[in-house]
mmCIF file of C-alpha atoms and ligand atoms in Angstrom:
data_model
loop_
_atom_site.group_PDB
_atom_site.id
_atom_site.type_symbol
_atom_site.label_atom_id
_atom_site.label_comp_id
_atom_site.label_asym_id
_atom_site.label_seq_id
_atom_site.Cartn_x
_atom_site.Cartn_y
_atom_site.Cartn_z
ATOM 1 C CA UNK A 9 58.503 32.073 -170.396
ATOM 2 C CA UNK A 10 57.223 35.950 -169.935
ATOM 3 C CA UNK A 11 53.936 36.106 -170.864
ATOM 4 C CA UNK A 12 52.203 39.663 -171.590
ATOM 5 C CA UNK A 13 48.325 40.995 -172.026
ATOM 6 C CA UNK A 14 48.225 43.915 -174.436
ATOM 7 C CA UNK A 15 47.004 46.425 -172.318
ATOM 8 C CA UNK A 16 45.887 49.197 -174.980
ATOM 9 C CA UNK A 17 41.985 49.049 -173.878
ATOM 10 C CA UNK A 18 39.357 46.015 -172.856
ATOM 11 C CA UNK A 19 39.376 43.619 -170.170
ATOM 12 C CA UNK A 20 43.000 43.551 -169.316
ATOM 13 C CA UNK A 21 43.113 43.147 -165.631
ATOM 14 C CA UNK A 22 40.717 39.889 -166.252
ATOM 15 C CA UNK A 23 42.843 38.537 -168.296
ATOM 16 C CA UNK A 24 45.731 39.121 -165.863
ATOM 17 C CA UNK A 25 43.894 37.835 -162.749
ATOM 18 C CA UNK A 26 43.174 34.504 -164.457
ATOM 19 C CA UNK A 27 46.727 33.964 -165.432
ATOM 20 C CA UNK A 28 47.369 34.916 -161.658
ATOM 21 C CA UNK A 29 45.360 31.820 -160.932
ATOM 22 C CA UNK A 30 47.491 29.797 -162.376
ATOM 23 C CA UNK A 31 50.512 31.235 -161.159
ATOM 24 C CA UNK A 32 51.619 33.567 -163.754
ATOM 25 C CA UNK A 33 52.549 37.079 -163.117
ATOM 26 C CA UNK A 34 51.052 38.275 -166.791
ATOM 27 C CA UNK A 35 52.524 41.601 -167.811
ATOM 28 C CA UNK A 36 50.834 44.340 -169.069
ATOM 29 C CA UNK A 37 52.024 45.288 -172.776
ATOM 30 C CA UNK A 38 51.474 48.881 -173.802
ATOM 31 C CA UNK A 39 54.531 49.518 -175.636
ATOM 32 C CA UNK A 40 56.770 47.949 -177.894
ATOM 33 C CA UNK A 41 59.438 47.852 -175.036
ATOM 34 C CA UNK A 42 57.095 45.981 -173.235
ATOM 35 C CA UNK A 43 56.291 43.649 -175.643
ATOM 36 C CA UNK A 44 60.253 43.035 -176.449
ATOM 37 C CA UNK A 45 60.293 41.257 -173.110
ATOM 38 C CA UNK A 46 57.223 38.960 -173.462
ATOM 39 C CA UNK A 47 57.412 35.940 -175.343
ATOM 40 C CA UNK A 48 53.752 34.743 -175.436
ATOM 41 C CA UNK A 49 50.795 37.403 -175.297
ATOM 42 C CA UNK A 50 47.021 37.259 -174.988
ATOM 43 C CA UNK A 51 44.952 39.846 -177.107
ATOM 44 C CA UNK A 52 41.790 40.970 -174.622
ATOM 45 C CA UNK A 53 38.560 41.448 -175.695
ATOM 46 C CA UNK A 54 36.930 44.749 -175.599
ATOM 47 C CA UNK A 55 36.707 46.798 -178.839
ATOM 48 C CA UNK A 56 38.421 45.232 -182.059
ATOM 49 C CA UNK A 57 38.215 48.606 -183.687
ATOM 50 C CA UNK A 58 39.536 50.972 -180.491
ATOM 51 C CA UNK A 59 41.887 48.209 -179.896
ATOM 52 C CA UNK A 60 43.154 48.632 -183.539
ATOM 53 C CA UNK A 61 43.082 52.090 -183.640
ATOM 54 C CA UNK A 62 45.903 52.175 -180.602
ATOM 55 C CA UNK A 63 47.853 49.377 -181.967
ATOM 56 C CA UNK A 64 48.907 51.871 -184.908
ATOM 57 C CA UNK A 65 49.012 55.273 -182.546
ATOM 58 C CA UNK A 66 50.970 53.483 -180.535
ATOM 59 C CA UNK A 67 53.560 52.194 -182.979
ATOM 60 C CA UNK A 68 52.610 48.389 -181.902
ATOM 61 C CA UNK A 69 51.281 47.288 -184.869
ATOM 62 C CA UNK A 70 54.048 46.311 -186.709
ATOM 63 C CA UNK A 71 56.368 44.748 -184.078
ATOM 64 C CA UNK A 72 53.303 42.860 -182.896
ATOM 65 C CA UNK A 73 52.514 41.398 -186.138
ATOM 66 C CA UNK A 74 56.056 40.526 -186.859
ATOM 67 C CA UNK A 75 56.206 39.053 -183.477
ATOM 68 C CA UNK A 76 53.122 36.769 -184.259
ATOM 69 C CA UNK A 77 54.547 35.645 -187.885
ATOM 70 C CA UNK A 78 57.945 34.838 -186.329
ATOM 71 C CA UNK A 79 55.806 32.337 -183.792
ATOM 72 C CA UNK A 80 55.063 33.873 -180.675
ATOM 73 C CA UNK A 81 51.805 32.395 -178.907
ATOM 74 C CA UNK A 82 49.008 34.234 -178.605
ATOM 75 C CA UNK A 83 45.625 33.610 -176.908
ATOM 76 C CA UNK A 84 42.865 36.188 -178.763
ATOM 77 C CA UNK A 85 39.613 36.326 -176.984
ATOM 78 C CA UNK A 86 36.119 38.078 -178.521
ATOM 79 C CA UNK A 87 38.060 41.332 -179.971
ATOM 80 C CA UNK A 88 41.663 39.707 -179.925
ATOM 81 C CA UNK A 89 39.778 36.587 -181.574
ATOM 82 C CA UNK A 90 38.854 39.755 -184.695
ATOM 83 C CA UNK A 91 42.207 41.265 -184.535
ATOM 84 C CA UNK A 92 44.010 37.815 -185.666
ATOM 85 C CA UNK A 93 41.313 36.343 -188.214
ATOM 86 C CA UNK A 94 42.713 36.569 -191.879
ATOM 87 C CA UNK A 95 38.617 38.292 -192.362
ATOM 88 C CA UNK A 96 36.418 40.393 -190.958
ATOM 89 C CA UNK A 97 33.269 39.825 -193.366
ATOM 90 C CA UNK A 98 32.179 43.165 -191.583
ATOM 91 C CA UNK A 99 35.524 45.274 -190.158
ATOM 92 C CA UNK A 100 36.029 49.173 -190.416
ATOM 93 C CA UNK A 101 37.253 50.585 -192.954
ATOM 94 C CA UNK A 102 41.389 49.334 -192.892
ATOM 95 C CA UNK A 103 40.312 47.436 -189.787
ATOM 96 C CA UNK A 104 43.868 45.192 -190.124
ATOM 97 C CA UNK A 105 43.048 41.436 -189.462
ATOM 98 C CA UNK A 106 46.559 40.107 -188.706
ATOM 99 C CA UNK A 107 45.839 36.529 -190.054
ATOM 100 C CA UNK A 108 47.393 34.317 -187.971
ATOM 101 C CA UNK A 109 43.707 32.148 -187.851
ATOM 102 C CA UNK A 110 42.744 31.350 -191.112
ATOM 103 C CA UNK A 111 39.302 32.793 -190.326
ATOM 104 C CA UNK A 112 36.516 34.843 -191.747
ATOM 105 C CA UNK A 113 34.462 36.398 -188.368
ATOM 106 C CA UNK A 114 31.572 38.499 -188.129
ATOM 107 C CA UNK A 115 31.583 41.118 -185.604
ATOM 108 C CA UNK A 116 28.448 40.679 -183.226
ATOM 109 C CA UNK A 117 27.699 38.039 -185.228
ATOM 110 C CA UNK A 118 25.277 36.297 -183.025
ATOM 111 C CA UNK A 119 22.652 38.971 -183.291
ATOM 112 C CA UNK A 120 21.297 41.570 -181.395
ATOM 113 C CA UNK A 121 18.677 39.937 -179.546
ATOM 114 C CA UNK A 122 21.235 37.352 -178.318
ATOM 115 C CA UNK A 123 24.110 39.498 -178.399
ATOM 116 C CA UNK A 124 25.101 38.531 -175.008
ATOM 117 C CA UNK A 125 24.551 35.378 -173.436
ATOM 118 C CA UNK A 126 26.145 32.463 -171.614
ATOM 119 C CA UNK A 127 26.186 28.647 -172.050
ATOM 120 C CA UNK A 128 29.104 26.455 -172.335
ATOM 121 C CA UNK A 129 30.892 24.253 -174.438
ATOM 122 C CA UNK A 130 32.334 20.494 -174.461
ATOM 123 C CA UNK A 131 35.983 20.626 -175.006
ATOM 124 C CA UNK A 132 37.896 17.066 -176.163
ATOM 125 C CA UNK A 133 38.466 14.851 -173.487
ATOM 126 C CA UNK A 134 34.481 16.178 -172.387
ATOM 127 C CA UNK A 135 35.817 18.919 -170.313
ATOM 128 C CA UNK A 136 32.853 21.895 -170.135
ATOM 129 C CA UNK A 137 33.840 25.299 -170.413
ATOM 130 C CA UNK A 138 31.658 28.432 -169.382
ATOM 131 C CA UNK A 139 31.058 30.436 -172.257
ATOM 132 C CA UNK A 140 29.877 33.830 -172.062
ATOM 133 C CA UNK A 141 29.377 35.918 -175.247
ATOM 134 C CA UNK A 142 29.732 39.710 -175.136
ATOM 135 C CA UNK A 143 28.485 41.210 -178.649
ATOM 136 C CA UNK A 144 30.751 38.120 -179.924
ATOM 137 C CA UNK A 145 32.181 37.831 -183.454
ATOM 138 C CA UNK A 146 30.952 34.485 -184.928
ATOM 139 C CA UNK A 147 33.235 32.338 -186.729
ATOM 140 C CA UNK A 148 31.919 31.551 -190.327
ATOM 141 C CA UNK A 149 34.914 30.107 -191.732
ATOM 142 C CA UNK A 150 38.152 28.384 -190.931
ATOM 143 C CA UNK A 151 40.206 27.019 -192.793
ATOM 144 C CA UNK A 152 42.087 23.711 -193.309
ATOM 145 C CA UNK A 153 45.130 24.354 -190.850
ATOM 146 C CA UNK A 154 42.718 25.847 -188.209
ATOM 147 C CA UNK A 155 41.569 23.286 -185.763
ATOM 148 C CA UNK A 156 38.335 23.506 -184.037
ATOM 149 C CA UNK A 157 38.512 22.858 -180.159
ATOM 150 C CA UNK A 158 34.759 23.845 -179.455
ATOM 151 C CA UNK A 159 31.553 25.153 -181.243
ATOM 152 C CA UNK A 160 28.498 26.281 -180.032
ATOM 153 C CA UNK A 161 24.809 25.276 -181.483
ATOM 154 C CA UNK A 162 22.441 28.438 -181.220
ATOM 155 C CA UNK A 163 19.614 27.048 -183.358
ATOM 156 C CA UNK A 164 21.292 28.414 -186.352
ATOM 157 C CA UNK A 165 23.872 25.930 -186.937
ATOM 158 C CA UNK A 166 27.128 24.728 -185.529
ATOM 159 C CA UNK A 167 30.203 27.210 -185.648
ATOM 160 C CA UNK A 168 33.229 26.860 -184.045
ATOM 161 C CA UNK A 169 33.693 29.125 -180.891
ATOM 162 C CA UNK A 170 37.593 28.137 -180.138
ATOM 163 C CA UNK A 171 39.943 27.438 -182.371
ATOM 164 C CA UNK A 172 44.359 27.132 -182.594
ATOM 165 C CA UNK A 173 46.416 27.251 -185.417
ATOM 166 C CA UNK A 174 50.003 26.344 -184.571
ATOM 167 C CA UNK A 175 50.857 28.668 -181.300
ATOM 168 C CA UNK A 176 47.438 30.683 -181.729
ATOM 169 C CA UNK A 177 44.355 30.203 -180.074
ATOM 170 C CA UNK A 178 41.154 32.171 -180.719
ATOM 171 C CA UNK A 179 37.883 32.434 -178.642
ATOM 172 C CA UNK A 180 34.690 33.999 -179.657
ATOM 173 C CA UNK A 181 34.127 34.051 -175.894
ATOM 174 C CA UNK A 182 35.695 35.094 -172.634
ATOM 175 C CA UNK A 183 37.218 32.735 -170.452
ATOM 176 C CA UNK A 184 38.263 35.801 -168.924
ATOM 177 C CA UNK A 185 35.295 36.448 -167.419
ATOM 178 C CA UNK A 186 34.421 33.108 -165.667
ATOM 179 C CA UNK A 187 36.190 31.280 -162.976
ATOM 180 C CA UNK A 188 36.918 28.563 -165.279
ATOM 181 C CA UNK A 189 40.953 28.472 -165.776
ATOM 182 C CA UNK A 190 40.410 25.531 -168.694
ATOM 183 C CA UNK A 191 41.612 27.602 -171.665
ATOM 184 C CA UNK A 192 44.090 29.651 -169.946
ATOM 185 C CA UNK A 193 45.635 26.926 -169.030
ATOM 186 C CA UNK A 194 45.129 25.205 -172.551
ATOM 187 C CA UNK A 195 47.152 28.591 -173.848
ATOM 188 C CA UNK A 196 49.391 27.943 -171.365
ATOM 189 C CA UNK A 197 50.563 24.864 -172.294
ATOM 190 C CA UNK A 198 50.611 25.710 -175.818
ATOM 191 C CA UNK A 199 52.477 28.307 -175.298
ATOM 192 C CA UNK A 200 55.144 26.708 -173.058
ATOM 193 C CA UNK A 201 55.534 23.840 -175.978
ATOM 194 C CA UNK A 202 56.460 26.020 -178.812
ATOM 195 C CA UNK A 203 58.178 28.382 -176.842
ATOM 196 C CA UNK A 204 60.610 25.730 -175.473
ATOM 197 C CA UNK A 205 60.559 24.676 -179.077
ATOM 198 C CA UNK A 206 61.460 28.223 -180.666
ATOM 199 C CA UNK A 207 64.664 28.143 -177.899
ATOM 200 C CA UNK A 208 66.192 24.938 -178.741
HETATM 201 N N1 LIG B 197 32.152 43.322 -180.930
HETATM 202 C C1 LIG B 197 33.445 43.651 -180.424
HETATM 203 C C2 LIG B 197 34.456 43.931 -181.526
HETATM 204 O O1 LIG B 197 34.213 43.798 -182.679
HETATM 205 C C3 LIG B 197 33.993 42.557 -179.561
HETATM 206 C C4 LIG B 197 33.228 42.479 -178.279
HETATM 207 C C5 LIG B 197 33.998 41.904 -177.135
HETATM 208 O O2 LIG B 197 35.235 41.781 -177.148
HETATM 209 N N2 LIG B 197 33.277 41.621 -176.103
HETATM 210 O O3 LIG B 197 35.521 44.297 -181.172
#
């Protein structure tokens, strides 16, 4: 299994050195060549809208959302996490939300005073995960099919802060940015499963 990082703008070469952790050469997608030869892809986070904005300049918008629909994993963290909810209570103006997590987020949801901050999170199985938020979109919805793997508590209620549906997985978070491998590996292994699944 190839696995890719679009590499149109945010924290790309994170994203690549944690998958280096774990053995896996990630390859930088910035084309839709490149993302032909991937077969799994995390979405970085950085800036939903600039991120966005190059996904159509670049032409990558439409292979990449047929890609997604036909099944490919993907692991969306903080901005990728926006770019696959079904809703962005809050997005630009034709921001597209691909809608492969049946969410609705909130762009820097958690406020301005806490807009970044770190904690962690309790993962089935009680396995902790570093969190750290970075102007982080808050979940406010998910639907039925979406399963919640971890929420957070900031006084204001619980709301889910990672989340799969099918081959997808969504964090408000970045694992990228801690040493903890937990949910790259968790993507990992999801995305080994269906792939091996998709080629039988
Ligand atoms: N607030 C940013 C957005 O909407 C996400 C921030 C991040 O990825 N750290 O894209």
């Amino acid at each position: 299994m190839r696995v890719g990082v679009l590499a149109l703008q945010g924290d790309v070469s994170e994203h690549r050195a944690a998958l280096a952790d774990l053995g896996v050469d990630a390859a930088p997608v910035r084309s839709v060549a490149e993302l032909a030869a991937v077969d799994a892809i995390v979405l970085p986070g950085g800036e939903s809208t600039a991120i966005a904005h190059l996904l159509v300049t670049s032409g990558l918008l439409g292979p990449l959302e047929a890609r997604l629909r036909a099944g490919m994993p993907a692991l969306g963290t903080c901005a990728g996490l926006v770019l696959l909810a079904s809703s962005i209570a809050d997005g630009r103006d034709g921001q597209p939300a691909l809608g492969l997590l049946d969410v609705t987020v909130v762009r820097n949801g958690y406020g301005r005073q806490i807009a970044s901050f770190e904690s962690s999170t309790e993962l089935a199985g009680g396995v902790r995960v570093p969190t750290v938020f970075i102007r982080a979109p808050r979940i406010t919805e998910a639907g039925d099919d979406v399963e919640v793997l971890a929420t957070i508590d900031v006084g204001d209620g619980v709301h889910p802060v990672l989340v799969r549906q099918g081959p997808v997985l969504g964090a408000s978070f970045h694992p990228e940015l801690t040493a903890d491998r937990t949910v790259h590996a968790l993507f990992l292994d999801v995305a080994s499963a269906s792939h091996a699944a998709l080629s039988n």
